[in-house]
PDB file of C-alpha atoms in Angstrom:
ATOM      1  CA  GLU W 882    -174.626-127.953-156.928  1.00  0.00           C
ATOM      2  CA  PHE W 883    -175.587-129.778-153.736  1.00  0.00           C
ATOM      3  CA  LEU W 884    -176.643-127.063-151.327  1.00  0.00           C
ATOM      4  CA  GLY W 885    -178.524-125.205-154.042  1.00  0.00           C
ATOM      5  CA  GLN W 886    -180.437-128.444-154.729  1.00  0.00           C
ATOM      6  CA  ALA W 887    -179.706-128.215-158.436  1.00  0.00           C
ATOM      7  CA  TRP W 888    -180.016-132.010-158.588  1.00  0.00           C
ATOM      8  CA  THR W 889    -183.770-131.718-157.972  1.00  0.00           C
ATOM      9  CA  LYS W 890    -184.432-129.451-160.957  1.00  0.00           C
ATOM     10  CA  GLU W 891    -185.503-130.507-164.446  1.00  0.00           C
ATOM     11  CA  ASP W 892    -182.146-129.585-166.019  1.00  0.00           C
ATOM     12  CA  LYS W 893    -180.177-131.447-163.362  1.00  0.00           C
ATOM     13  CA  LYS W 894    -177.762-132.998-165.895  1.00  0.00           C
ATOM     14  CA  GLU W 895    -176.376-129.532-166.685  1.00  0.00           C
ATOM     15  CA  LYS W 896    -176.630-127.938-163.240  1.00  0.00           C
ATOM     16  CA  ALA W 897    -175.532-130.910-161.107  1.00  0.00           C
ATOM     17  CA  PRO W 898    -173.503-133.286-163.292  1.00  0.00           C
ATOM     18  CA  ASN W 899    -171.393-134.638-160.426  1.00  0.00           C
ATOM     19  CA  ILE W 900    -174.351-135.579-158.264  1.00  0.00           C
ATOM     20  CA  CYS W 901    -175.991-137.228-161.272  1.00  0.00           C
ATOM     21  CA  LEU W 902    -172.809-139.260-161.856  1.00  0.00           C
ATOM     22  CA  ILE W 903    -172.699-140.353-158.217  1.00  0.00           C
ATOM     23  CA  THR W 904    -176.342-141.408-158.392  1.00  0.00           C
ATOM     24  CA  GLU W 905    -175.780-143.323-161.629  1.00  0.00           C
ATOM     25  CA  ARG W 906    -172.737-145.062-160.163  1.00  0.00           C
ATOM     26  CA  PHE W 907    -174.717-146.068-157.068  1.00  0.00           C
ATOM     27  CA  ASN W 908    -177.544-147.477-159.194  1.00  0.00           C
ATOM     28  CA  ASP W 909    -175.113-149.280-161.523  1.00  0.00           C
ATOM     29  CA  MET W 910    -173.411-151.005-158.585  1.00  0.00           C
ATOM     30  CA  CYS W 911    -176.753-152.045-157.111  1.00  0.00           C
ATOM     31  CA  ARG W 912    -177.825-153.484-160.464  1.00  0.00           C
ATOM     32  CA  LEU W 913    -174.503-155.323-160.802  1.00  0.00           C
ATOM     33  CA  ILE W 914    -174.905-156.983-157.401  1.00  0.00           C
ATOM     34  CA  VAL W 915    -178.557-157.859-158.049  1.00  0.00           C
ATOM     35  CA  SER W 916    -177.849-159.330-161.481  1.00  0.00           C
ATOM     36  CA  GLU W 917    -174.902-161.346-160.176  1.00  0.00           C
ATOM     37  CA  ILE W 918    -177.109-162.911-157.498  1.00  0.00           C
ATOM     38  CA  VAL W 919    -180.259-163.409-159.558  1.00  0.00           C
ATOM     39  CA  THR W 920    -178.564-164.850-162.655  1.00  0.00           C
ATOM     40  CA  SER W 921    -176.901-167.614-160.651  1.00  0.00           C
ATOM     41  CA  PRO W 922    -178.067-171.018-161.910  1.00  0.00           C
ATOM     42  CA  CYS W 923    -178.499-172.723-158.533  1.00  0.00           C
ATOM     43  CA  ILE W 924    -179.204-171.909-154.909  1.00  0.00           C
ATOM     44  CA  THR W 925    -175.714-172.779-153.645  1.00  0.00           C
ATOM     45  CA  THR W 926    -174.143-170.341-156.092  1.00  0.00           C
ATOM     46  CA  ARG W 927    -176.588-167.631-155.044  1.00  0.00           C
ATOM     47  CA  VAL W 928    -175.750-168.272-151.390  1.00  0.00           C
ATOM     48  CA  GLU W 929    -172.019-168.009-152.154  1.00  0.00           C
ATOM     49  CA  ARG W 930    -172.526-164.739-154.013  1.00  0.00           C
ATOM     50  CA  ILE W 931    -174.636-163.228-151.240  1.00  0.00           C
ATOM     51  CA  GLU W 932    -171.999-164.235-148.699  1.00  0.00           C
ATOM     52  CA  LYS W 933    -169.256-162.748-150.911  1.00  0.00           C
ATOM     53  CA  TRP W 934    -171.071-159.422-151.239  1.00  0.00           C
ATOM     54  CA  ALA W 935    -171.809-159.371-147.502  1.00  0.00           C
ATOM     55  CA  ALA W 936    -168.061-159.768-146.902  1.00  0.00           C
ATOM     56  CA  VAL W 937    -167.348-156.960-149.378  1.00  0.00           C
ATOM     57  CA  ALA W 938    -169.824-154.718-147.540  1.00  0.00           C
ATOM     58  CA  ASP W 939    -168.181-155.545-144.215  1.00  0.00           C
ATOM     59  CA  ILE W 940    -164.774-154.620-145.649  1.00  0.00           C
ATOM     60  CA  CYS W 941    -166.299-151.366-146.890  1.00  0.00           C
ATOM     61  CA  ARG W 942    -167.514-150.713-143.341  1.00  0.00           C
ATOM     62  CA  CYS W 943    -164.020-151.280-141.971  1.00  0.00           C
ATOM     63  CA  LEU W 944    -162.694-148.793-144.510  1.00  0.00           C
ATOM     64  CA  HIS W 945    -165.446-146.295-143.553  1.00  0.00           C
ATOM     65  CA  ASN W 946    -166.891-146.571-147.073  1.00  0.00           C
ATOM     66  CA  PHE W 947    -170.519-146.296-145.993  1.00  0.00           C
ATOM     67  CA  ASN W 948    -171.654-145.614-149.547  1.00  0.00           C
ATOM     68  CA  GLY W 949    -170.351-149.070-150.497  1.00  0.00           C
ATOM     69  CA  VAL W 950    -172.164-150.610-147.531  1.00  0.00           C
ATOM     70  CA  LEU W 951    -175.364-148.877-148.574  1.00  0.00           C
ATOM     71  CA  GLN W 952    -174.989-150.104-152.172  1.00  0.00           C
ATOM     72  CA  VAL W 953    -174.769-153.732-151.074  1.00  0.00           C
ATOM     73  CA  CYS W 954    -177.602-153.375-148.563  1.00  0.00           C
ATOM     74  CA  ALA W 955    -179.786-151.711-151.192  1.00  0.00           C
ATOM     75  CA  ALA W 956    -179.091-154.604-153.556  1.00  0.00           C
ATOM     76  CA  PHE W 957    -180.027-157.132-150.852  1.00  0.00           C
ATOM     77  CA  THR W 958    -183.342-155.359-150.251  1.00  0.00           C
ATOM     78  CA  ASN W 959    -184.122-155.191-153.976  1.00  0.00           C
ATOM     79  CA  SER W 960    -187.337-157.146-154.575  1.00  0.00           C
ATOM     80  CA  SER W 961    -185.642-159.541-157.009  1.00  0.00           C
ATOM     81  CA  VAL W 962    -183.134-160.600-154.348  1.00  0.00           C
ATOM     82  CA  PHE W 963    -185.318-160.205-151.273  1.00  0.00           C
ATOM     83  CA  ARG W 964    -187.933-162.660-152.572  1.00  0.00           C
ATOM     84  CA  LEU W 965    -185.419-165.528-152.845  1.00  0.00           C
ATOM     85  CA  LYS W 966    -186.710-167.136-149.647  1.00  0.00           C
ATOM     86  CA  LYS W 967    -185.024-170.539-150.094  1.00  0.00           C
ATOM     87  CA  THR W 968    -181.716-168.847-150.783  1.00  0.00           C
ATOM     88  CA  TRP W 969    -181.951-166.634-147.697  1.00  0.00           C
ATOM     89  CA  GLU W 970    -182.799-169.685-145.563  1.00  0.00           C
ATOM     90  CA  ARG W 971    -179.435-171.238-146.509  1.00  0.00           C
ATOM     91  CA  ILE W 972    -177.363-168.194-145.556  1.00  0.00           C
ATOM     92  CA  GLY W 973    -175.142-168.917-142.540  1.00  0.00           C
ATOM     93  CA  LYS W 974    -175.843-167.355-139.163  1.00  0.00           C
ATOM     94  CA  THR W 975    -172.584-165.416-139.226  1.00  0.00           C
ATOM     95  CA  THR W 976    -173.395-163.879-142.596  1.00  0.00           C
ATOM     96  CA  SER W 977    -176.989-163.183-141.564  1.00  0.00           C
ATOM     97  CA  GLY W 978    -175.741-161.412-138.462  1.00  0.00           C
ATOM     98  CA  THR W 979    -173.274-159.393-140.501  1.00  0.00           C
ATOM     99  CA  ILE W 980    -175.981-158.369-142.965  1.00  0.00           C
ATOM    100  CA  SER W 981    -178.321-157.370-140.140  1.00  0.00           C
ATOM    101  CA  LYS W 982    -175.622-155.230-138.511  1.00  0.00           C
ATOM    102  CA  LEU W 983    -174.761-153.572-141.812  1.00  0.00           C
ATOM    103  CA  GLN W 984    -178.413-152.843-142.578  1.00  0.00           C
ATOM    104  CA  ALA W 985    -178.885-151.369-139.114  1.00  0.00           C
ATOM    105  CA  LEU W 986    -175.784-149.233-139.686  1.00  0.00           C
ATOM    106  CA  VAL W 987    -177.093-147.653-142.893  1.00  0.00           C
ATOM    107  CA  SER W 988    -180.740-147.607-141.869  1.00  0.00           C
ATOM    108  CA  SER W 989    -182.478-144.270-142.290  1.00  0.00           C
ATOM    109  CA  ASP W 990    -184.135-144.727-138.892  1.00  0.00           C
ATOM    110  CA  GLY W 991    -182.461-142.256-136.556  1.00  0.00           C
ATOM    111  CA  ARG W 992    -180.277-140.789-139.327  1.00  0.00           C
ATOM    112  CA  HIS W 993    -176.701-141.879-138.637  1.00  0.00           C
ATOM    113  CA  ARG W 994    -177.319-142.541-134.959  1.00  0.00           C
ATOM    114  CA  ASN W 995    -175.638-145.920-135.484  1.00  0.00           C
ATOM    115  CA  LEU W 996    -172.381-144.469-136.775  1.00  0.00           C
TER     116      LEU W 996
END
């Protein structure tokens, strides 16, 4: 399924159902995080939600759940969340540092050199 790259073929739903489910789950979690942040009515609520998800990602890192870390980081770099400049300006230095470390950890630059 994975090594045979069945997930890249046209009939991937039949040949690689497990990889398709993992991909769907990843995308669903990213959309959940993005929608929770973006649908917040005010900046302070958005800041609280970003800080909450950064803490969740840090807990995932401690548990060696790097897929969870990547889900949160992918949601933070989603254009709908990334463009919230005034919200990001109000994020605390501790949380900003945590987010930067987590993004460096799951960065594709150097391919797992940071692990």
